Amino acid sequence: MILTFSNFCVSGRISGRFLGMLSVLLAFSLSTTAGAQERLINIKVAQYENYLDFSCPHGAAWNIGQNSGSILGNDKCSLSGVIEKKAVKRYHVIVASVSMREPIVIFKIVREWETLKHPVNTLIIGKPLFGLDDRTLLNDGREALIEVGVFPDFQSAQALVDKLASEGKSSWIFVEVVSLSKGKITLKVNSQEVGFGENLLLAPKENVMLRKVEHGMGYPWHGFADRNYRGTMVFQWGAQDAIDCILKTQLERVLAGVVPSEISSKAEIGALQAQATAARGEILGKLGIRHVNEGFDTCSEQHCQVFAGETSETAVIAAKISPTRGLVLTKPAGGIVDAVYSSNCGGHGEANHLVWTTPPDPILNGVWDSENAPNLDLSEEEQAGVFIDNPPNCYCKDPLVEGGDKFRWRKNISPAEWNLIETKLGVGKIKKITDIARGFSGRIYRLTFVGNQGSKTLMKELNIRKLFGGLRSSCFVSTWNHDSEGFISGGSLSGAGFGHGVGMCQTGAQSLAKKGWTFERILSHYFPGGILKKWY
């Protein structure tokens, strides 16, 4: 089975539908004024259940259905929608994701699972990345997903994931979007209905202001904000049965917004440039891998890259990161380095294959975030405890840079919170926690809960963090309280770092930049073996 990426904003569907107003769009569309030397991307910047307000302070052209027109700077605009058909999805249980450049690895994994009598299928996602001339192949971004089950609903897929976890095998659920939701939307300008159809194309002269954009879903900083964006925008029903707002704009413009959203805008220039280079590679390397068949390349949330649109800092950041324009980290054998990053590694980076179901990558094996590596094996329980309770001097320990306060943390779990954890696990009252496995950074990637109604094994650091109410990381040691019958009733955790810990430590990068390190040196520290190349 082959899943292909649908690029809605540049597809024949749009070009045909809006042919009648092409001359108007050409005057405003960023896609035509960016020039031949600009990389363009489609980024989902907002999602609304069925209604949104927006304005275009400098005017805009629009088309919806059979109607087109213009918006003035002081016009107040709104979109309302009615869904007619929900999105259709399939849920694939994936046991490995491997680059198509590694066919031998793919073959071995498939044979291994076939030997275990699992029905194995290979899904191909991703797409080749070409240069701005549309001819030069820069990267074959296709990946093979090794699937051992496909289901019509999430719960059935999760049951297989849980079963595999009980056998000590890691897996995850890939959600295939078979078809987007469908519906109608109505455009009103100054409370007057002016257009009705399936989607709206908006081409502002300068920027569009979206009101009450929801951000940080599922995180403590969840909220709403008015946000500005530059570029053409499509409003359409999407994969989440809601109205998607998809911006088409220059990649470098997006990066100028991503950098201050992902790392402190006050960081020294070396850290800002390292962040820009890593983020550029992340976006380009995951084209057609993230949000497959959803109609855009990337999103503006933590799932991809945090992007808050145009702010007062955009122009300043753009100037600071401009020397990195077109630069990406590549592997010696070819292909883009998966230049991931997290807020604070806690002192040591984690290996990619212990966080995700990907083959080990020597560039992403995790490094000590310090000048002198301590003689500690953080995969060993006692030594991990020493590391957490008596931390060595690390770059990410600096309290004067953003994220330094996440180096060490504590969390108490009350009896009520523990009851909620037991409910989620579904194995009764928990007697003990065993089978704890730690990675190179001390992060726990596997543990088993033994209850009076059975046991359950949890795999991967993110699942562990979520179970305990959203921990900063899975690098922690615990002290448990017990009731009169010997069952766990609560406890306290002492932990290190914030995030998955793979790749670049953003706090450490800021500390190193303060010391005068260049972005090249910072990247070589966190991604040893990576090679910088200029792709445009």
Coordinates of C-alpha atoms in Angstrom, one line a residue:
M1 CA 0.0 0.0 0.0
I2 CA 1.3 3.4 -0.9
L3 CA 0.1 6.6 0.8
T4 CA 0.7 9.7 -1.2
F5 CA 0.9 13.3 0.1
S6 CA -1.8 15.6 -1.2
N7 CA -0.6 19.1 -1.6
F8 CA -4.0 20.9 -1.6
C9 CA -2.7 24.4 -1.9
V10 CA -0.9 23.9 -5.2
S11 CA -3.0 21.1 -6.6
G12 CA -4.9 21.1 -9.9
R13 CA -8.1 21.3 -7.8
I14 CA -7.4 24.8 -6.7
S15 CA -5.8 26.1 -9.8
G16 CA -8.8 25.1 -11.9
R17 CA -11.4 26.3 -9.4
F18 CA -9.8 29.7 -9.0
L19 CA -8.7 30.2 -12.6
G20 CA -11.3 33.0 -13.0
M21 CA -9.6 35.2 -10.4
L22 CA -6.0 34.2 -11.1
S23 CA -5.2 37.8 -12.3
V24 CA -6.3 39.1 -8.9
L25 CA -4.4 36.5 -6.9
L26 CA -1.2 37.1 -8.8
A27 CA -1.1 40.7 -7.5
F28 CA -1.1 39.6 -3.9
S29 CA -0.1 35.9 -3.7
L30 CA 3.2 35.3 -2.0
S31 CA 3.7 32.2 -4.0
T32 CA 4.3 34.3 -7.1
T33 CA 6.2 37.2 -5.5
A34 CA 8.6 35.0 -3.5
G35 CA 10.8 34.5 -6.5
A36 CA 12.5 31.4 -7.9
Q37 CA 14.9 31.2 -5.0
E38 CA 12.4 30.8 -2.2
R39 CA 11.3 27.5 -0.8
L40 CA 7.5 27.5 -0.1
I41 CA 5.6 25.3 2.3
N42 CA 2.0 24.8 3.4
I43 CA 1.5 25.0 7.2
K44 CA -1.6 24.5 9.2
V45 CA -1.7 27.5 11.5
A46 CA -5.2 27.1 13.1
Q47 CA -8.2 24.9 13.5
Y48 CA -11.8 26.0 14.4
E49 CA -14.7 23.8 15.2
N50 CA -17.2 25.7 12.9
Y51 CA -16.7 29.4 13.2
L52 CA -13.9 32.0 13.1
D53 CA -13.3 35.7 12.8
F54 CA -10.6 37.3 10.8
S55 CA -9.5 40.6 9.2
C56 CA -7.0 41.7 6.5
P57 CA -5.7 45.2 7.6
H58 CA -4.3 46.0 4.2
G59 CA -7.0 44.4 2.1
A60 CA -7.3 41.0 0.4
A61 CA -8.8 39.1 -2.6
W62 CA -10.9 36.1 -2.0
N63 CA -12.7 33.3 -3.8
I64 CA -15.3 30.8 -2.4
G65 CA -17.4 28.6 -4.6
Q66 CA -18.5 30.6 -7.6
N67 CA -18.0 33.9 -5.9
S68 CA -14.9 36.2 -5.7
G69 CA -14.3 39.7 -4.4
S70 CA -12.1 41.9 -2.3
I71 CA -11.8 42.8 1.4
L72 CA -11.0 46.3 2.6
G73 CA -8.7 47.0 5.5
N74 CA -11.4 47.9 8.0
D75 CA -13.8 45.1 7.0
K76 CA -14.7 42.6 9.7
C77 CA -14.9 39.1 8.3
S78 CA -16.2 35.7 9.5
L79 CA -16.5 32.1 8.4
S80 CA -19.1 29.7 9.6
G81 CA -19.3 26.1 8.6
V82 CA -21.6 23.1 8.6
I83 CA -20.0 19.6 8.4
E84 CA -21.7 17.1 6.1
K85 CA -19.4 14.1 6.3
K86 CA -16.8 13.2 8.8
A87 CA -13.2 12.3 7.9
V88 CA -12.5 8.6 7.3
K89 CA -9.5 7.1 9.0
R90 CA -7.7 3.8 9.4
Y91 CA -5.4 2.9 12.3
H92 CA -2.2 1.0 11.6
V93 CA -0.1 -0.6 14.3
I94 CA 3.5 0.1 13.3
V95 CA 6.6 -1.7 14.8
A96 CA 9.3 0.1 12.8
S97 CA 9.8 3.1 10.5
V98 CA 12.9 2.8 8.2
S99 CA 14.3 5.0 5.5
M100 CA 13.8 3.6 2.0
R101 CA 17.5 4.1 1.6
E102 CA 18.0 1.1 3.9
P103 CA 16.3 -1.8 2.1
I104 CA 18.3 -4.5 3.9
V105 CA 17.1 -3.2 7.2
I106 CA 13.5 -3.2 6.0
F107 CA 13.8 -6.8 4.7
K108 CA 15.3 -8.0 8.0
I109 CA 12.5 -6.4 10.1
V110 CA 9.8 -7.8 7.9
R111 CA 11.3 -11.3 8.0
E112 CA 11.6 -11.1 11.8
W113 CA 7.9 -10.2 12.3
E114 CA 6.8 -12.8 9.7
T115 CA 8.7 -15.4 11.7
L116 CA 6.6 -14.3 14.8
K117 CA 3.5 -15.2 12.7
H118 CA 2.3 -11.6 12.4
P119 CA 0.5 -10.4 9.3
V120 CA 3.1 -7.9 8.0
N121 CA 2.5 -5.1 5.5
T122 CA 4.7 -2.3 4.4
L123 CA 3.4 1.3 4.0
I124 CA 5.4 3.8 2.1
I125 CA 5.0 7.5 3.1
G126 CA 7.1 10.6 2.4
K127 CA 8.3 11.9 -0.9
P128 CA 11.5 13.0 -2.7
L129 CA 12.6 16.6 -2.1
F130 CA 13.9 18.4 -5.2
G131 CA 15.8 21.6 -5.5
L132 CA 14.3 24.9 -6.5
D133 CA 14.9 24.0 -10.1
D134 CA 12.4 21.1 -9.6
R135 CA 15.0 18.7 -11.1
T136 CA 17.8 18.2 -8.7
L137 CA 17.1 15.5 -6.2
L138 CA 18.2 16.7 -2.7
N139 CA 16.7 14.0 -0.5
D140 CA 14.7 10.8 -0.8
G141 CA 12.4 11.3 2.2
R142 CA 10.4 8.2 1.8
E143 CA 10.0 5.9 4.7
A144 CA 8.7 2.3 5.1
L145 CA 6.3 1.7 8.0
I146 CA 6.3 -1.9 9.0
E147 CA 2.7 -2.7 9.9
V148 CA 1.4 -5.7 11.8
G149 CA -2.3 -4.8 12.0
V150 CA -4.8 -2.3 10.6
F151 CA -8.1 -1.4 12.3
P152 CA -11.2 0.8 11.7
D153 CA -11.0 2.3 15.2
F154 CA -8.3 3.5 17.6
Q155 CA -9.4 1.3 20.5
S156 CA -8.8 -1.9 18.5
A157 CA -5.4 -0.7 17.4
Q158 CA -4.5 0.2 21.0
A159 CA -5.4 -3.3 22.2
L160 CA -2.8 -4.7 19.9
V161 CA -0.2 -2.1 21.0
D162 CA -0.9 -3.1 24.6
K163 CA -0.6 -6.8 23.8
L164 CA 2.8 -6.3 22.1
A165 CA 4.0 -4.2 25.0
S166 CA 3.2 -7.1 27.4
E167 CA 5.6 -9.1 25.2
G168 CA 8.3 -6.4 25.5
K169 CA 7.8 -5.2 21.9
S170 CA 7.4 -1.5 21.1
S171 CA 4.8 -0.2 18.6
W172 CA 2.8 2.8 17.8
I173 CA -0.4 3.8 15.9
F174 CA -0.2 5.5 12.5
V175 CA -3.5 7.2 11.6
E176 CA -4.1 7.0 7.9
V177 CA -6.5 9.7 6.6
V178 CA -8.5 8.0 4.0
S179 CA -10.6 11.1 3.2
L180 CA -10.9 14.5 4.8
S181 CA -14.2 15.7 6.3
K182 CA -16.6 17.5 3.9
G183 CA -18.9 20.4 4.4
K184 CA -19.8 23.9 3.5
I185 CA -18.5 27.2 4.7
T186 CA -20.1 30.7 4.5
L187 CA -18.1 33.9 4.2
K188 CA -19.5 37.1 5.7
V189 CA -18.0 40.6 5.4
N190 CA -19.4 43.2 7.8
S191 CA -22.2 40.7 8.7
Q192 CA -23.3 40.3 5.0
E193 CA -23.1 36.9 3.4
V194 CA -20.9 37.2 0.2
G195 CA -19.9 33.6 -0.6
F196 CA -20.7 30.0 0.0
G197 CA -18.8 26.9 -0.9
E198 CA -16.5 24.0 0.2
N199 CA -13.4 26.1 0.8
L200 CA -12.1 29.7 0.8
L201 CA -8.9 31.0 -0.8
L202 CA -7.7 34.2 0.7
A203 CA -4.9 36.3 -0.8
P204 CA -4.1 39.3 1.5
K205 CA -2.0 42.2 0.3
E206 CA 0.1 41.9 3.4
N207 CA -1.2 39.9 6.3
V208 CA -4.3 38.2 7.7
M209 CA -5.3 38.4 11.4
L210 CA -7.0 35.3 12.8
R211 CA -8.9 35.8 16.0
K212 CA -8.7 33.4 19.0
V213 CA -6.3 30.9 17.5
E214 CA -6.1 27.9 19.9
H215 CA -2.6 26.8 20.8
G216 CA -0.8 24.5 23.1
M217 CA -3.6 21.9 23.1
G218 CA -3.0 19.3 25.8
Y219 CA -0.3 21.3 27.5
P220 CA -0.3 23.5 30.6
W221 CA 0.1 26.6 28.5
H222 CA -3.0 25.9 26.4
G223 CA -4.7 29.1 25.4
F224 CA -6.1 31.4 22.7
A225 CA -4.5 34.4 20.9
D226 CA -5.0 36.7 17.9
R227 CA -2.3 36.0 15.4
N228 CA -0.9 37.5 12.2
Y229 CA 0.2 35.6 9.1
R230 CA 1.7 36.6 5.8
G231 CA 0.9 34.5 2.7
T232 CA -2.1 33.1 0.9
M233 CA -4.4 31.0 3.1
V234 CA -6.9 28.2 2.4
F235 CA -9.8 27.4 4.7
Q236 CA -11.2 23.9 4.3
W237 CA -12.7 21.0 6.3
G238 CA -9.9 18.8 7.5
A239 CA -9.0 15.5 9.1
Q240 CA -10.2 16.5 12.6
D241 CA -13.7 17.3 11.5
A242 CA -13.0 21.0 11.9
I243 CA -12.1 24.0 9.7
D244 CA -8.3 24.0 8.9
C245 CA -6.5 27.3 8.1
I246 CA -3.6 26.4 5.8
L247 CA -1.0 29.1 5.1
K248 CA 1.2 29.0 2.0
T249 CA 4.4 31.0 2.6
Q250 CA 8.2 31.1 2.5
L251 CA 10.0 28.5 4.6
E252 CA 12.5 31.1 5.8
R253 CA 9.6 33.4 6.9
V254 CA 8.2 30.5 8.9
L255 CA 11.6 29.8 10.5
A256 CA 11.8 33.4 11.7
G257 CA 8.6 32.7 13.6
V258 CA 9.5 29.1 14.7
V259 CA 12.8 30.1 16.3
P260 CA 11.5 32.5 19.0
S261 CA 8.6 30.1 19.6
E262 CA 10.9 27.2 20.2
I263 CA 13.8 28.9 21.9
S264 CA 14.2 32.2 23.7
S265 CA 14.4 35.2 21.4
K266 CA 17.0 36.7 23.8
A267 CA 19.4 33.8 23.2
E268 CA 22.8 34.5 21.7
I269 CA 23.0 34.3 18.0
G270 CA 24.7 30.9 17.9
A271 CA 21.7 29.3 19.6
L272 CA 19.2 31.1 17.4
Q273 CA 21.1 30.0 14.2
A274 CA 21.4 26.4 15.5
Q275 CA 17.7 26.3 16.2
A276 CA 16.9 27.7 12.7
T277 CA 19.1 25.1 11.0
A278 CA 17.7 22.2 13.0
A279 CA 14.1 23.3 12.4
R280 CA 14.7 23.8 8.7
G281 CA 15.9 20.2 8.4
E282 CA 13.0 18.9 10.5
I283 CA 10.5 20.5 8.1
L284 CA 12.2 19.5 4.9
G285 CA 13.0 16.0 6.2
K286 CA 9.4 15.2 7.2
L287 CA 7.6 16.3 4.0
G288 CA 4.9 13.8 3.3
I289 CA 5.6 12.0 6.6
R290 CA 3.8 14.2 9.0
H291 CA 0.1 14.9 8.3
V292 CA -0.1 12.4 5.4
N293 CA -3.1 13.2 3.1
E294 CA -4.2 16.1 5.3
G295 CA -3.4 18.8 2.7
F296 CA -0.4 20.5 4.3
D297 CA 3.3 19.9 5.0
T298 CA 3.6 20.8 8.7
C299 CA 1.6 22.2 11.6
S300 CA 2.3 25.1 14.0
E301 CA 1.9 23.1 17.2
Q302 CA 4.4 21.0 19.3
H303 CA 3.6 18.0 17.1
C304 CA 5.7 19.6 14.3
Q305 CA 7.2 23.1 14.9
V306 CA 5.7 25.8 17.2
F307 CA 4.9 28.8 15.0
A308 CA 3.0 31.8 16.3
G309 CA 2.9 33.8 13.0
E310 CA 4.3 37.3 12.5
T311 CA 5.3 39.1 15.7
S312 CA 7.3 42.2 16.7
E313 CA 10.3 39.9 16.8
T314 CA 10.0 38.4 13.3
A315 CA 12.2 40.9 11.4
V316 CA 14.9 40.9 14.0
I317 CA 15.1 37.1 14.2
A318 CA 15.0 36.8 10.4
A319 CA 18.1 39.0 10.2
K320 CA 19.9 37.0 12.8
I321 CA 19.3 33.6 11.3
S322 CA 19.7 34.7 7.6
P323 CA 23.3 33.4 7.5
T324 CA 21.9 29.9 7.8
R325 CA 19.5 30.3 4.9
G326 CA 19.2 27.0 3.0
L327 CA 21.5 25.1 5.3
V328 CA 20.6 21.6 6.5
L329 CA 22.4 18.8 8.5
T330 CA 22.9 15.8 6.3
K331 CA 24.2 12.2 7.0
P332 CA 27.6 11.0 5.6
A333 CA 25.7 8.4 3.5
G334 CA 23.1 10.9 2.3
G335 CA 19.8 12.1 3.6
I336 CA 18.7 14.6 6.1
V337 CA 19.7 14.2 9.8
D338 CA 16.6 14.0 11.9
A339 CA 17.7 17.1 13.8
V340 CA 15.2 16.9 16.6
Y341 CA 15.5 18.9 19.8
S342 CA 13.9 19.2 23.3
S343 CA 13.9 21.8 26.0
N344 CA 16.4 20.4 28.5
C345 CA 18.1 17.0 28.2
G346 CA 18.8 17.0 32.0
G347 CA 22.5 16.3 31.4
H348 CA 22.7 13.6 28.8
G349 CA 20.9 13.1 25.5
E350 CA 18.8 10.1 24.7
A351 CA 19.1 7.6 21.8
N352 CA 16.5 7.9 19.1
H353 CA 15.6 4.2 19.0
L354 CA 14.7 4.2 22.7
V355 CA 12.2 7.0 22.2
W356 CA 10.7 6.1 18.8
T357 CA 10.4 2.9 16.7
T358 CA 13.3 3.8 14.4
P359 CA 16.6 2.0 13.8
P360 CA 19.6 3.3 16.0
D361 CA 21.2 6.3 14.4
P362 CA 24.8 7.1 15.5
I363 CA 24.2 10.8 15.0
L364 CA 21.3 10.6 17.5
N365 CA 22.8 8.3 20.1
G366 CA 22.9 11.0 22.8
V367 CA 25.9 12.9 24.3
W368 CA 26.9 14.2 27.6
D369 CA 25.9 17.9 27.9
S370 CA 29.1 18.8 29.7
E371 CA 32.7 19.4 29.0
N372 CA 33.9 16.5 31.1
A373 CA 31.8 13.3 30.9
P374 CA 31.1 11.8 34.3
N375 CA 31.9 8.1 34.8
L376 CA 28.2 7.1 35.1
D377 CA 26.1 4.5 33.5
L378 CA 22.6 6.1 33.5
S379 CA 20.9 2.9 32.3
E380 CA 21.7 1.4 35.7
E381 CA 19.1 2.2 38.4
E382 CA 21.4 3.2 41.3
Q383 CA 23.7 5.3 39.1
A384 CA 20.7 7.1 37.5
G385 CA 19.6 8.0 41.1
V386 CA 23.0 9.4 41.9
F387 CA 22.9 11.5 38.6
I388 CA 19.5 12.9 39.4
D389 CA 20.1 13.7 43.1
N390 CA 23.7 14.9 42.7
P391 CA 23.9 16.3 39.2
P392 CA 27.3 17.1 37.6
N393 CA 28.1 20.4 36.0
C394 CA 26.2 20.5 32.7
Y395 CA 25.6 23.2 30.1
C396 CA 21.8 22.9 30.5
K397 CA 22.2 23.5 34.3
D398 CA 22.7 27.3 33.7
P399 CA 19.8 29.0 35.6
L400 CA 20.4 32.2 33.6
V401 CA 19.2 30.9 30.3
E402 CA 15.6 29.9 29.4
G403 CA 14.9 26.3 30.4
G404 CA 17.6 26.2 33.0
D405 CA 15.0 25.8 35.7
K406 CA 13.9 22.5 34.1
F407 CA 17.2 20.9 34.8
R408 CA 15.9 19.2 37.9
W409 CA 12.3 18.9 39.2
R410 CA 10.1 17.2 41.8
K411 CA 6.5 16.0 41.6
N412 CA 4.3 14.6 44.4
I413 CA 1.5 12.2 43.5
S414 CA -1.5 12.4 45.9
P415 CA -3.7 9.4 46.6
A416 CA -6.4 11.0 44.3
E417 CA -3.9 11.3 41.5
W418 CA -2.7 7.7 42.1
N419 CA -6.3 6.5 41.9
L420 CA -6.6 8.1 38.5
I421 CA -3.4 6.4 37.3
E422 CA -4.7 3.0 38.5
T423 CA -8.0 3.6 36.6
K424 CA -6.0 4.3 33.4
L425 CA -4.0 1.2 33.8
G426 CA -7.0 -1.0 34.4
V427 CA -5.2 -3.8 36.4
G428 CA -6.7 -3.1 39.8
K429 CA -4.7 -1.8 42.8
I430 CA -1.0 -1.6 42.1
K431 CA 1.3 -3.7 44.3
K432 CA 4.6 -2.9 42.7
I433 CA 6.3 -1.4 39.7
T434 CA 9.0 -3.6 38.1
D435 CA 10.9 -4.4 34.9
I436 CA 12.2 -0.8 34.7
A437 CA 14.4 -0.2 31.7
R438 CA 16.4 3.1 31.2
G439 CA 18.1 4.6 28.2
F440 CA 21.5 6.3 28.0
S441 CA 20.1 9.5 29.5
G442 CA 18.5 7.7 32.4
R443 CA 15.0 8.1 30.8
I444 CA 12.7 5.2 31.5
Y445 CA 11.4 3.6 28.3
R446 CA 9.7 0.5 29.8
L447 CA 8.1 -0.4 33.1
T448 CA 5.5 -2.9 34.3
F449 CA 2.7 -2.3 36.8
V450 CA 1.7 -5.4 38.8
G451 CA -1.8 -5.1 40.1
N452 CA -4.2 -7.4 41.9
Q453 CA -6.1 -7.9 38.7
G454 CA -3.2 -8.4 36.3
S455 CA -0.2 -6.5 35.1
K456 CA 0.5 -4.0 32.3
T457 CA 3.7 -3.0 30.6
L458 CA 4.1 0.5 29.3
M459 CA 6.6 1.3 26.5
K460 CA 8.1 4.6 25.4
E461 CA 8.9 7.7 27.4
L462 CA 6.0 9.8 26.2
N463 CA 3.4 7.2 27.3
I464 CA 5.1 7.0 30.7
R465 CA 5.0 10.8 31.0
K466 CA 1.4 11.0 30.1
L467 CA 0.4 8.3 32.5
F468 CA 1.8 10.2 35.4
G469 CA 0.0 13.4 34.5
G470 CA 2.3 15.0 32.1
L471 CA 5.8 14.7 33.6
R472 CA 8.6 16.9 32.3
S473 CA 10.5 13.8 31.3
S474 CA 10.7 10.1 32.0
C475 CA 14.1 10.5 33.7
F476 CA 13.1 10.1 37.3
V477 CA 13.5 8.1 40.5
S478 CA 10.6 7.4 42.8
T479 CA 9.7 6.9 46.4
W480 CA 6.3 5.2 46.9
N481 CA 3.9 5.3 49.8
H482 CA 1.9 2.1 50.6
D483 CA -1.5 1.5 52.4
S484 CA -2.1 -1.0 55.2
E485 CA -2.5 -3.8 52.6
G486 CA 0.8 -3.0 50.9
F487 CA -0.7 -1.4 47.8
I488 CA 0.9 1.8 46.4
S489 CA -1.2 4.8 47.5
G490 CA 0.9 7.7 46.1
G491 CA 4.5 8.9 46.2
S492 CA 7.1 11.4 45.1
L493 CA 9.3 11.7 42.0
S494 CA 12.6 13.4 41.5
G495 CA 13.5 14.0 37.9
A496 CA 15.8 15.5 35.3
G497 CA 15.2 17.5 32.1
F498 CA 12.2 18.5 30.1
G499 CA 11.2 16.6 26.9
H500 CA 12.4 13.5 25.1
G501 CA 16.0 14.4 25.2
V502 CA 17.0 13.3 21.7
G503 CA 19.2 15.6 19.6
M504 CA 19.8 19.2 20.5
C505 CA 19.3 20.4 24.1
Q506 CA 17.8 23.8 23.6
T507 CA 18.9 25.0 27.1
G508 CA 22.4 23.6 26.6
A509 CA 22.6 25.3 23.2
Q510 CA 21.8 28.7 24.7
S511 CA 24.4 28.1 27.4
L512 CA 27.0 27.2 24.8
A513 CA 26.1 30.2 22.7
K514 CA 26.7 32.4 25.8
K515 CA 30.2 31.0 25.8
G516 CA 30.7 32.1 22.2
W517 CA 30.1 28.9 20.4
T518 CA 29.0 29.2 16.8
F519 CA 25.9 27.4 15.4
E520 CA 28.2 25.1 13.5
R521 CA 30.0 24.1 16.7
I522 CA 26.8 23.7 18.7
L523 CA 25.3 21.4 16.0
S524 CA 28.4 19.3 15.8
H525 CA 28.2 18.8 19.6
Y526 CA 24.6 17.6 19.6
F527 CA 24.7 15.8 16.2
P528 CA 28.2 14.3 15.9
G529 CA 28.9 13.2 12.4
G530 CA 26.3 15.5 10.8
I531 CA 27.4 17.5 7.7
L532 CA 26.1 20.9 6.9
K533 CA 25.1 21.4 3.3
K534 CA 23.5 24.4 1.6
W535 CA 20.5 23.3 -0.4
Y536 CA 19.3 26.7 -1.6

